[in-house]
Structures are given as C-alpha cells and as structure tokens.
Short mmCIF file of C-alpha atoms in Angstrom, two decimals:
data_model
loop_
_atom_site.label_atom_id
_atom_site.label_comp_id
_atom_site.label_asym_id
_atom_site.label_seq_id
_atom_site.Cartn_x
_atom_site.Cartn_y
_atom_site.Cartn_z
CA MET A 1 0.02 -0.01 -0.01
CA SER A 2 1.42 3.27 -1.00
CA HIS A 3 1.64 6.25 1.25
CA SER A 4 3.10 8.70 -1.15
CA ASP A 5 2.04 11.69 0.96
CA THR A 6 4.19 10.67 3.88
CA ASN A 7 7.39 9.70 2.07
CA THR A 8 9.25 12.69 3.33
CA LEU A 9 8.90 11.59 6.95
CA ASP A 10 11.64 9.50 8.64
CA THR A 11 10.85 5.96 9.80
CA GLU A 12 10.26 6.89 13.47
CA ALA A 13 7.95 9.74 12.46
CA ARG A 14 6.00 7.50 10.08
CA GLU A 15 5.53 5.01 12.79
CA ARG A 16 4.28 7.66 15.22
CA LEU A 17 1.96 9.01 12.59
CA ALA A 18 0.59 5.47 11.81
CA GLU A 19 -0.05 4.95 15.53
CA GLN A 20 -1.91 8.21 15.92
CA ALA A 21 -3.97 7.56 12.76
CA ALA A 22 -4.85 4.03 13.94
CA TYR A 23 -5.91 5.36 17.32
CA TRP A 24 -8.22 7.97 15.88
CA CYS A 25 -9.63 5.46 13.41
CA MET A 26 -10.71 3.19 16.19
CA ARG A 27 -11.96 5.99 18.48
CA VAL A 28 -14.12 7.45 15.70
CA ASP A 29 -15.35 3.93 14.74
CA ASP A 30 -16.33 3.36 18.38
CA GLY A 31 -18.80 6.32 17.95
CA ASP A 32 -18.44 7.62 21.55
CA LEU A 33 -16.01 10.54 21.17
CA THR A 34 -16.52 13.17 23.84
CA ALA A 35 -16.70 16.77 22.87
CA ASP A 36 -13.11 17.33 23.92
CA GLU A 37 -12.03 14.33 21.98
CA GLN A 38 -13.83 15.43 18.84
CA THR A 39 -12.13 18.78 19.12
CA SER A 40 -8.72 17.13 19.55
CA PHE A 41 -9.45 14.79 16.58
CA GLN A 42 -10.34 17.77 14.35
CA ARG A 43 -7.27 19.65 15.46
CA TRP A 44 -5.02 16.69 14.77
CA ILE A 45 -6.45 15.77 11.29
CA ASN A 46 -6.47 19.41 10.15
CA SER A 47 -2.98 20.23 11.43
CA SER A 48 -1.23 18.61 8.50
CA PRO A 49 -1.87 17.07 5.08
CA GLU A 50 0.19 14.02 6.13
CA HIS A 51 -2.31 13.46 9.11
CA LYS A 52 -5.23 13.47 6.75
CA ALA A 53 -3.56 11.14 4.25
CA GLU A 54 -2.53 8.63 6.93
CA TYR A 55 -5.99 8.59 8.54
CA GLU A 56 -7.63 7.96 5.13
CA ALA A 57 -5.15 5.13 4.52
CA MET A 58 -6.16 3.67 7.83
CA LEU A 59 -9.82 3.93 6.87
CA GLU A 60 -9.04 1.94 3.76
CA ILE A 61 -7.27 -0.74 5.73
CA SER A 62 -10.43 -0.97 7.82
CA ALA A 63 -12.61 -1.19 4.70
CA LEU A 64 -10.44 -3.99 3.33
CA GLY A 65 -10.90 -5.92 6.61
CA ASP A 66 -14.64 -5.53 6.14
CA GLN A 67 -14.39 -7.64 3.00
CA LEU A 68 -12.79 -10.60 4.71
CA PRO A 69 -14.95 -13.47 5.77
CA PRO A 70 -15.63 -13.82 9.54
CA ASP A 71 -13.68 -17.13 9.72
CA PHE A 72 -10.61 -15.76 7.79
CA ALA A 73 -7.43 -17.15 9.08
CA PRO A 74 -4.09 -17.47 7.05
CA SER A 75 -2.37 -20.81 6.76
CA ALA A 76 0.61 -21.65 8.91
CA ALA A 77 2.97 -20.93 5.95
CA SER A 78 1.30 -17.67 5.26
CA SER A 79 1.44 -16.65 8.91
CA ALA A 80 5.15 -17.37 8.86
CA ASP A 81 5.61 -15.10 5.83
CA LEU A 82 3.98 -12.29 7.74
CA SER A 83 6.80 -12.24 10.14
CA ARG A 84 8.74 -10.49 7.42
CA VAL A 85 6.27 -7.67 7.37
CA SER A 86 7.01 -4.49 9.23
CA PRO A 87 5.40 -4.56 12.65
CA LEU A 88 1.86 -3.09 12.94
CA PRO A 89 1.27 0.20 14.80
CA ARG A 90 1.18 -0.53 18.56
CA ALA A 91 -2.25 1.15 18.65
CA LEU A 92 -3.68 -1.65 16.55
CA LYS A 93 -2.16 -4.32 18.79
CA ARG A 94 -3.16 -2.64 22.09
CA ASN A 95 -6.82 -2.17 21.27
CA LYS A 96 -7.18 -5.18 18.99
CA PRO A 97 -10.69 -4.65 17.59
CA PHE A 98 -11.35 -7.67 15.47
CA ARG A 99 -12.16 -5.78 12.23
CA PHE A 100 -8.80 -3.96 12.32
CA ALA A 101 -6.93 -7.18 13.19
CA GLN A 102 -8.48 -8.85 10.11
CA ALA A 103 -7.43 -5.76 7.99
CA ALA A 104 -3.96 -5.86 9.29
CA VAL A 105 -3.55 -9.44 8.23
CA ALA A 106 -4.91 -8.54 4.75
CA ALA A 107 -2.52 -5.57 4.50
CA GLY A 108 0.31 -7.92 5.34
CA PHE A 109 -0.61 -10.17 2.44
CA ILE A 110 -0.66 -7.19 0.11
CA VAL A 111 2.86 -6.25 1.15
CA LEU A 112 3.87 -9.80 0.16
CA ALA A 113 2.49 -9.42 -3.35
CA GLY A 114 -0.93 -10.86 -2.49
CA GLY A 115 0.11 -14.05 -0.73
CA ILE A 116 -0.71 -17.31 -2.54
CA PHE A 117 -3.02 -18.59 0.15
CA GLY A 118 -5.07 -15.35 0.35
CA TRP A 119 -5.22 -14.85 -3.38
CA ASN A 120 -6.33 -18.40 -4.14
CA GLN A 121 -9.03 -18.29 -1.48
CA GLY A 122 -10.26 -14.91 -2.76
CA TYR A 123 -9.56 -13.27 0.59
CA VAL A 124 -6.95 -10.70 -0.36
CA PRO A 125 -6.24 -8.82 -3.64
CA ASN A 126 -3.10 -9.11 -5.70
CA ALA A 127 -3.31 -5.42 -6.64
CA TYR A 128 -4.46 -2.40 -4.69
CA THR A 129 -4.55 1.21 -5.79
CA ARG A 130 -5.76 4.39 -4.15
CA TYR A 131 -6.93 7.50 -5.96
CA SER A 132 -7.63 10.93 -4.34
CA THR A 133 -8.48 14.39 -5.43
CA ASP A 134 -8.58 17.81 -3.75
CA ASN A 135 -9.86 20.75 -5.85
CA GLU A 136 -9.42 19.03 -9.21
CA LEU A 137 -11.06 16.50 -11.42
CA ARG A 138 -9.23 13.32 -12.38
CA VAL A 139 -9.61 10.48 -14.85
CA ALA A 140 -7.98 7.20 -13.88
CA ASP A 141 -7.59 3.91 -15.84
CA LEU A 142 -8.12 0.99 -13.43
CA PRO A 143 -5.90 -2.08 -13.66
CA ASP A 144 -8.87 -4.18 -15.07
CA GLY A 145 -9.47 -1.87 -18.10
CA SER A 146 -12.22 0.02 -16.48
CA GLN A 147 -12.15 3.79 -16.27
CA VAL A 148 -13.22 6.13 -13.34
CA GLU A 149 -13.81 9.85 -13.51
CA ILE A 150 -13.24 11.32 -10.04
CA ASN A 151 -14.91 14.46 -8.78
CA ARG A 152 -13.24 17.06 -6.52
CA ASN A 153 -12.62 16.25 -2.81
CA SER A 154 -12.99 12.48 -3.41
CA VAL A 155 -11.20 9.28 -2.37
CA ILE A 156 -11.54 5.82 -3.88
CA SER A 157 -9.57 2.65 -3.83
CA PHE A 158 -9.40 -0.34 -6.24
CA ALA A 159 -8.63 -3.94 -5.19
CA ASN A 160 -8.35 -6.82 -7.65
CA PHE A 161 -9.47 -10.12 -6.11
CA ARG A 162 -9.35 -13.58 -7.72
CA ASP A 163 -13.10 -13.57 -8.21
CA ARG A 164 -14.13 -9.95 -8.21
CA ARG A 165 -13.09 -6.41 -8.71
CA SER A 166 -13.67 -4.19 -5.68
CA VAL A 167 -13.93 -0.39 -5.25
CA THR A 168 -14.48 1.50 -2.08
CA LEU A 169 -15.74 5.12 -2.36
CA SER A 170 -14.63 6.60 0.92
CA ARG A 171 -15.98 10.04 0.10
CA GLY A 172 -17.07 12.18 -2.81
CA GLU A 173 -18.22 11.19 -6.25
CA ALA A 174 -17.13 9.09 -9.17
CA PHE A 175 -18.45 8.00 -12.62
CA PHE A 176 -17.45 4.45 -13.50
CA THR A 177 -17.23 3.03 -17.10
CA VAL A 178 -16.81 -0.68 -16.27
CA GLU A 179 -15.03 -3.15 -18.49
CA HIS A 180 -17.31 -6.16 -19.10
CA ASP A 181 -16.20 -9.35 -17.24
CA ALA A 182 -19.10 -11.65 -16.24
CA GLU A 183 -16.72 -13.90 -14.26
CA HIS A 184 -15.30 -11.06 -12.20
CA PRO A 185 -18.17 -8.71 -11.08
CA PHE A 186 -17.30 -5.12 -10.41
CA ILE A 187 -18.43 -4.15 -6.85
CA VAL A 188 -18.53 -0.68 -5.47
CA HIS A 189 -18.82 -0.19 -1.69
CA ALA A 190 -20.42 3.01 -0.56
CA GLY A 191 -22.06 3.51 2.76
CA ASP A 192 -23.62 0.26 3.97
CA ARG A 193 -24.39 -1.07 0.46
CA ASP A 194 -22.69 -2.59 -2.46
CA MET A 195 -23.23 -1.93 -6.23
CA ILE A 196 -22.66 -5.00 -8.37
CA VAL A 197 -22.15 -4.83 -12.13
CA THR A 198 -20.38 -6.67 -14.90
CA GLY A 199 -20.13 -3.94 -17.45
CA THR A 200 -21.96 -0.59 -17.28
CA ARG A 201 -21.66 3.16 -16.79
CA PHE A 202 -22.88 4.58 -13.60
CA ASN A 203 -22.30 7.37 -11.03
CA VAL A 204 -21.99 7.19 -7.21
CA TRP A 205 -22.23 10.30 -4.96
CA SER A 206 -21.57 10.01 -1.17
CA TYR A 207 -21.78 12.73 1.39
CA ASN A 208 -22.60 12.86 5.10
CA GLY A 209 -24.16 9.41 5.34
CA GLU A 210 -26.18 9.70 2.11
CA VAL A 211 -25.40 7.88 -1.14
CA ARG A 212 -26.95 8.46 -4.57
CA VAL A 213 -26.47 5.90 -7.39
CA THR A 214 -27.35 7.04 -10.94
CA LEU A 215 -27.31 4.64 -13.84
CA GLN A 216 -26.58 5.88 -17.36
CA GLU A 217 -26.49 2.49 -19.15
CA GLY A 218 -26.32 -1.16 -18.49
CA ALA A 219 -27.61 -2.54 -15.17
CA VAL A 220 -26.71 -2.22 -11.56
CA ARG A 221 -27.85 -4.29 -8.50
CA VAL A 222 -27.59 -2.42 -5.12
CA GLN A 223 -27.78 -4.57 -2.01
CA PRO A 224 -27.14 -4.25 1.73
CA GLN A 225 -23.66 -5.47 2.70
CA THR A 226 -24.83 -7.31 5.85
CA ASN A 227 -27.96 -8.93 4.41
CA PRO A 228 -27.85 -9.04 0.60
CA GLU A 229 -31.15 -10.80 0.16
CA SER A 230 -32.98 -8.08 2.03
CA GLY A 231 -33.66 -4.84 0.27
CA SER A 232 -31.92 -5.51 -3.02
CA VAL A 233 -32.68 -3.01 -5.79
CA ASN A 234 -32.12 -3.41 -9.57
CA LEU A 235 -31.63 -0.10 -11.33
CA GLU A 236 -32.48 0.60 -14.94
CA PRO A 237 -30.86 3.40 -17.11
CA GLY A 238 -32.24 6.92 -16.25
CA MET A 239 -33.00 5.81 -12.58
CA GLN A 240 -31.33 7.01 -9.38
CA LEU A 241 -31.36 5.28 -5.94
CA VAL A 242 -30.88 7.39 -2.83
CA TYR A 243 -30.18 5.77 0.55
CA THR A 244 -28.76 6.63 3.90
CA ASP A 245 -26.49 4.60 6.15
CA ASP A 246 -29.21 4.57 8.86
CA ASN A 247 -31.78 3.08 6.44
CA LEU A 248 -34.23 5.79 7.38
CA ARG A 249 -34.50 6.96 3.76
CA SER A 250 -34.36 4.97 0.54
CA ARG A 251 -36.00 5.79 -2.77
CA VAL A 252 -35.71 5.04 -6.45
CA SER A 253 -36.87 7.71 -8.98
CA PRO A 254 -36.32 8.88 -12.53
CA VAL A 255 -33.52 11.40 -12.91
CA ASP A 256 -32.08 13.71 -15.46
CA VAL A 257 -28.81 11.77 -16.03
CA GLU A 258 -27.13 14.63 -17.98
CA GLU A 259 -27.84 16.97 -15.11
CA ALA A 260 -26.62 14.50 -12.42
CA LEU A 261 -23.39 14.06 -14.45
CA SER A 262 -22.76 17.78 -15.12
CA TRP A 263 -19.87 17.60 -12.55
CA VAL A 264 -17.78 15.73 -15.15
CA ASP A 265 -17.67 19.10 -17.01
CA GLY A 266 -16.99 21.07 -13.81
CA LYS A 267 -20.58 22.18 -13.34
CA LEU A 268 -23.19 21.94 -10.55
CA VAL A 269 -26.73 22.23 -11.86
CA LEU A 270 -29.40 23.27 -9.41
CA ASP A 271 -32.77 22.95 -11.08
CA ASP A 272 -35.18 24.93 -8.92
CA LEU A 273 -34.29 23.08 -5.68
CA SER A 274 -35.10 24.08 -2.17
CA LEU A 275 -32.13 25.11 -0.14
CA ARG A 276 -32.80 21.88 1.97
CA GLU A 277 -32.32 19.78 -1.17
CA ALA A 278 -29.48 21.93 -2.59
CA LEU A 279 -27.37 22.21 0.51
CA PRO A 280 -25.92 18.66 0.42
CA LEU A 281 -24.88 19.20 -3.19
CA ILE A 282 -23.24 22.55 -2.21
CA ASN A 283 -21.57 21.46 1.08
CA ARG A 284 -19.88 18.49 -0.51
CA TYR A 285 -17.47 20.99 -2.15
CA LEU A 286 -16.85 23.11 0.95
CA GLU A 287 -14.29 22.69 3.68
CA GLU A 288 -16.79 23.85 6.28
CA PRO A 289 -20.45 23.07 5.60
CA VAL A 290 -23.05 25.92 5.50
CA VAL A 291 -26.09 25.53 7.84
CA LEU A 292 -29.55 26.76 7.55
CA ALA A 293 -31.03 28.78 10.44
CA SER A 294 -34.67 27.75 10.20
CA PRO A 295 -37.24 25.58 8.26
CA GLU A 296 -38.42 28.73 6.52
CA VAL A 297 -34.98 29.24 4.96
CA ALA A 298 -34.82 25.63 3.95
CA GLU A 299 -37.90 25.99 1.73
CA LEU A 300 -36.46 28.88 -0.26
CA ARG A 301 -35.68 27.79 -3.86
CA VAL A 302 -32.54 28.26 -5.89
CA GLY A 303 -31.50 27.34 -9.47
CA GLY A 304 -28.64 27.92 -11.91
CA ILE A 305 -25.41 26.43 -13.20
CA TYR A 306 -22.31 26.90 -11.17
CA ASN A 307 -18.58 26.20 -11.33
CA THR A 308 -17.72 23.41 -8.97
CA ALA A 309 -14.20 24.86 -8.70
CA ASN A 310 -15.66 27.88 -6.96
CA ILE A 311 -18.75 26.92 -5.01
CA GLU A 312 -17.74 29.51 -2.40
CA GLN A 313 -18.83 32.11 -4.93
CA LEU A 314 -22.27 30.46 -5.15
CA VAL A 315 -22.66 30.80 -1.32
CA ARG A 316 -21.60 34.53 -1.51
CA THR A 317 -24.14 35.27 -4.12
CA LEU A 318 -27.16 33.74 -2.31
CA PRO A 319 -28.10 37.13 -0.67
CA ARG A 320 -28.30 38.77 -4.02
CA ILE A 321 -30.89 36.31 -5.35
CA LEU A 322 -32.78 35.31 -2.15
CA PRO A 323 -34.08 37.15 0.83
CA VAL A 324 -31.31 35.86 3.10
CA ARG A 325 -28.25 37.03 4.97
CA ILE A 326 -25.12 35.04 5.70
CA SER A 327 -23.43 35.28 9.14
CA GLN A 328 -20.46 33.58 10.69
CA ARG A 329 -20.70 31.30 13.71
CA GLY A 330 -17.55 30.72 15.56
CA ASN A 331 -14.41 30.71 13.53
CA ASP A 332 -15.49 29.12 10.26
CA GLN A 333 -19.12 28.04 10.02
CA LEU A 334 -21.55 30.05 7.81
CA VAL A 335 -25.16 30.29 8.67
CA ILE A 336 -27.88 31.25 6.20
CA SER A 337 -30.89 33.04 7.77
CA LEU A 338 -33.90 35.05 6.60
CA ARG A 339 -33.30 38.85 6.44
#
C-alpha cells in the first residue's frame, strides 16, 4: 500500500503518525467521542496534510478488513511469511478490535504481493490502488481496463481479487465505465451497500451518510452489505437510488442523467431546488459546511449552473438572489438566515 503523501517523513515519524491515525480510526469507529476528543481529533487531522492522508489510509485498511469473511485465518505458512512484514502500529495491537486485526493481516498479504493462500481463497487482492483528489477532477484507468472519473474532494480505492473487482468510495463522487467481465463482477462499496455490475456506466455520490447511485447505461444491482437478500434494488438506465446509512430513507426515482453528471464538465446544476435539497450538493465541495437557520430558509428555492471549482462564490451570491443573509458562527461556520 502506497503512502506517497508521507514519504518525506523519517521511519520513526512515520511509525508515530501511523499509531496516531490508527488510534483515531478506532476511536471514531467506536462512535463515543467526547466533545473534547472530537475537538482534539479535528485539530489533529487538520494540522497537516500528512495526518489526513494517513488517517484515510487507515480507513481503507479498515474497509479492506470488512471484505474478509468472519472465519478468515491465514495458513501456517502464510502466517510465517507475515513475520517479514514491518510490525503493525502498537495502537492496533493494544486495542485489538477484530475488524482492524483482520485488515492488518490482509494488509500484510498485500505487502507480500498478495500471498498465494489469500489470493487463491479470494480473501486478499493481488493489486491495490488508491486515488484521491482535492480541488481538481481526475480520470484514472483502473488495472482491469475500467475507467473512473473522479470528482473534486474524493477518495476511492481499487482492489483486484481472484473472483471480483472491488472499489471503495470513501468520500465524494465518481463515474465508472466498467469493463465487461461476467466472471469477475465489479463491486462498489459506498455507505452500507454494494453496487454490483459486470459492465456498465454509472455514477456514485456520497456525502454525510447519504449515497446516490445514478445509472446511465447497463444494469446495477444495489444490495445491503450485511444481508444481501434483504432490500436488493435493480436499477434501470435513467434511474437513481438514494439511500442513507441509517436506512431511514431509501427511494428510487427517474432522474435527468445529464444533469446528474454535469460535474464531469465542472458544473453543478441546481434545477429549482429548495435550499434543503441543494445544501448537500453545495456542502460537498466546501471545507466547512453551510447550515440553515430555520425551516423557512430551507424551503427557499434556488436554481442555476455553477462552477464546482468555486462553490464559495455560489454561497456568497445567495443574498443577491434570495431574501437571506449570511453570518459567521464561531471561526468558520456560515449560517444562512432570513433577512
């Protein structure tokens, strides 16, 4: 696994950084951060690009562990091979949550070029690639011949297994043109569901616990990760599935695909949306999300075509086109209220 963002750090500093990232990964995953811990975490992750990169790499290790079967255990020979892998961060050993322990074993196999046992059993990939963007668009050719267009502020990873091709969308948005291979389905993990295809063109958007899957051509089956037979949805071209991690909202509806994919050309199209509907689309591009002061503000409507490279300009122009004012709360957060 490549950590190109941290190559300038010496070995001791890299180990310290890995320990810190592992600690925060597990604390955030526990879901019981105190207010002081949340402040400390935000201060830590925002203090350096290396911190953010290492934290995201740890999240990907965690996601890889989620793909291992519950009874996964390497053979004795493979376990012996792992002795040649650099020691895991002490934070992983000390807390030993099972999901991270599985992921660490998988990561060890990747370092050893996949490991014959893990590859043959379909447990671990023989190739793993991470792609990320900041304020730019990117087109990447995946190792299997598929292509992915990646929106701004997005992170995805690709892992090639013996029996499947696996992509994790950690955050942001991506449009996939999938190389047809019926024997090796292409699976995208986003939120708590999987998108399964063999060859198609579709878009996945993820922000703040909500995922939107838009199909341009071909077919996509979307199913829960924990219970695939329950709640499976088959999409047809021109349809969009919206779901949330908490399963409180899930709907399928027709969509203007060209409008949904306007980000590929660097555009955000708002077609007479309420601010409540538009805000997730806007906030995904901002470092600090904008909040609405009242339900009345949320029902105001906005439209237009905007440059995704400068969504801050859209926020600044809202008082010119709507009866609102923008104020600042604390150091960074902007609040939209009626004037």
